[in-house]
Amino acid sequence: MFDKILIANRGEIACRVAATAARLGIRTVAVYSDADAQAKHVAVCDEAVHVGGAAARESYLRIDAIIDAARATGAQAIHPGYGFLSENEAFAAACHEAGIVFIGPPVGAIHAMGSKSAAKTLMEGAAVPLVPGYHGENQDTAFLHERADEIGYPVLLKASAGGGGKGMRVVERSEEFRAALASCQREAASSFGDERVLVEKYLTRPRHIEIQVFADTHGNCVYLFERDCSVQRRHQKVLEEAPAPGMTDARRQAMGEAACNAARAVGYVGAGTVEFIANQDGSFYFMEMNTRLQVEHPVTEMITGLDLVEWQLRVAAGEVLPRAQDELRIHGHALEARIYAENPDNNFLPSTGTLSTLRPPAAVQFELGNGGGAGAPAAVRIDSGVREGDTISPFYDPMIAKLIVWGQDRDEALARMRRALGQYRVVGVQTNIAFLGRLVASEPFSGADLDTGLIERHRDTLFPAAAPVPATTLALAVAAQLSRETVVGRRKYQDSIDHHSPWQLATGWRLNGDYRRTLSFDHGETRLDAVLTSGAQASTLTVDGQTYPYRYTHDGGVYRVTLGERRVQGHVDFEHETAHVFADGQSWTLRWHDPLAQAGTQEGGEGRLTAPMPGKVIAVLAQPGAKVEKGAPLLVMEAMKMEHTISAPADGEIEEVLYAVGDQVPEGAQLLAFKR
């Protein structure tokens, strides 16, 4: 076994690999960029080496810098994690040339599976079922258009060298093909340096089921069962689970054997994932093979009790696979939810900012390596690469954490996931936590009616109109604001000359009569007023014309409120003048309306269109003087390797375009001006 390895990655996966290495007594070396000097993965490793600037191409994608770091620190092997250089054959070759073990498949296997087109040809020879489509080298636009017309719409365009949902477009009609192809090629070139695409028949209501395979250098290959990754947004996975609901033993064996055939066809070694698209009738087709550890590997670990990173290390060190196929078993059910800094209500645009509050649910240790099964503890697992106070920057993937739960069956796992999501508290960035809660609780997901179009098909349920703020939520916010004022009042009281005068206390004390005041909060565009009346014996709170007996207590950030006959408790985290209320599995953002602080402010911004996130302008679609209708595309920005089209918010005439193609744009910057 190795004495020291370098982890050529960052964030959650770097921390995950470091944890297993530490358990095995292997020293670890982190690499970091300018933006990650204080990152969690740097802190958890034994050593760290700076490899360049904040942008990935200046640091985590620099093969020479990473090889030099491994040499300088005496690392015997490099674990690439996922993303970045994990499926880069030039990097694997550079490791080999430097005498450093690449903890992954051979260069030839990466090359064979690196091109989706070439991989399809190989799979056809290995008798692995394929979706009808064109996977050849001819990339002429007219030729590809003809192939799409022959296959029949809808078709799916996919970057030949792609992954992670980037460089993918569904084309519904022939007349939409060329524009979609151009966009797909741009995104593919930006993300992978290769604009080639393949064209496939797009199956309606398909499921995305993948098989975890493992092979060693001694000719052994096994499959560690399947994961269902059907629930996706923008072709990227949101929820994953194992085993796949409704999977029969016969179908599992057929898919597993097909996946092993695919691995053997390319001389595979190490951890790999063979992805299939499956019809509702049980038929399945090869999509691609990911020659690395997958983001969703924890659900496989949870149902097998095995540490897949440990298996990677042992195979890379030349050992035989720890278990044979007939020794592998499924125990229970596992779900994984990806917690992202993004805004689901705005097409899942990434959100950047500082994690001023990051409080995940309590994790319960699930012991890997024991095989799972009878006696395995109830499990909630958090895999994360950030801590409270860290920044989600525009340079990298906006993942905050992976929330993984295990149960004896799917129903128990679902209940545990719903509860865990309800306990998550994040302040400082927008997140998808509330959306995930609705998704997990939705009838199609809880009933296992799964396919890749689930989110789009159930948009009305998953993206409901904003509900009124409950009176109990406003009561919690009032309690938190009163507590803040009490703390300030006590400080002033301690600093005052007369410590015995009740006039120095900010408690609403009155010599005669009741104390009455209105506390106001803004929820979006809605003003919420709560009238607090305090007397010698009791207090009341009036909300929406209803008056309730009111009292509260608090311990740290936990508030307990009695409002009439109801008693509720929740957390309230203030960020500047905004109260983030977490209660009953939901969260609400209420901005404290201080009459003095708000004095003199005016509405503004008419005639402006601002950037919803930091990024680069890659296409300007409208020029000054153009008259546009609401929803018309105006320009295209690229952020985090994805294209985002900025559309007109209303009918109008463009007066000025303030950025050109290639310009880097900060979040909130004005992009265009409209004539008033």
mmCIF file of N, CA and C in Angstrom, residues 206 329 606:
data_model
loop_
_atom_site.group_PDB
_atom_site.id
_atom_site.type_symbol
_atom_site.label_atom_id
_atom_site.label_comp_id
_atom_site.label_asym_id
_atom_site.label_seq_id
_atom_site.Cartn_x
_atom_site.Cartn_y
_atom_site.Cartn_z
ATOM 1 N N PRO A 206 -37.566 8.164 -20.205
ATOM 2 C CA PRO A 206 -36.568 7.148 -19.887
ATOM 3 C C PRO A 206 -36.089 7.282 -18.440
ATOM 4 N N ARG A 329 -23.597 -8.161 -1.608
ATOM 5 C CA ARG A 329 -25.007 -8.163 -1.249
ATOM 6 C C ARG A 329 -25.532 -6.726 -1.136
ATOM 7 N N GLU A 606 -35.520 51.237 -13.220
ATOM 8 C CA GLU A 606 -36.278 51.116 -14.443
ATOM 9 C C GLU A 606 -35.341 51.289 -15.635
#
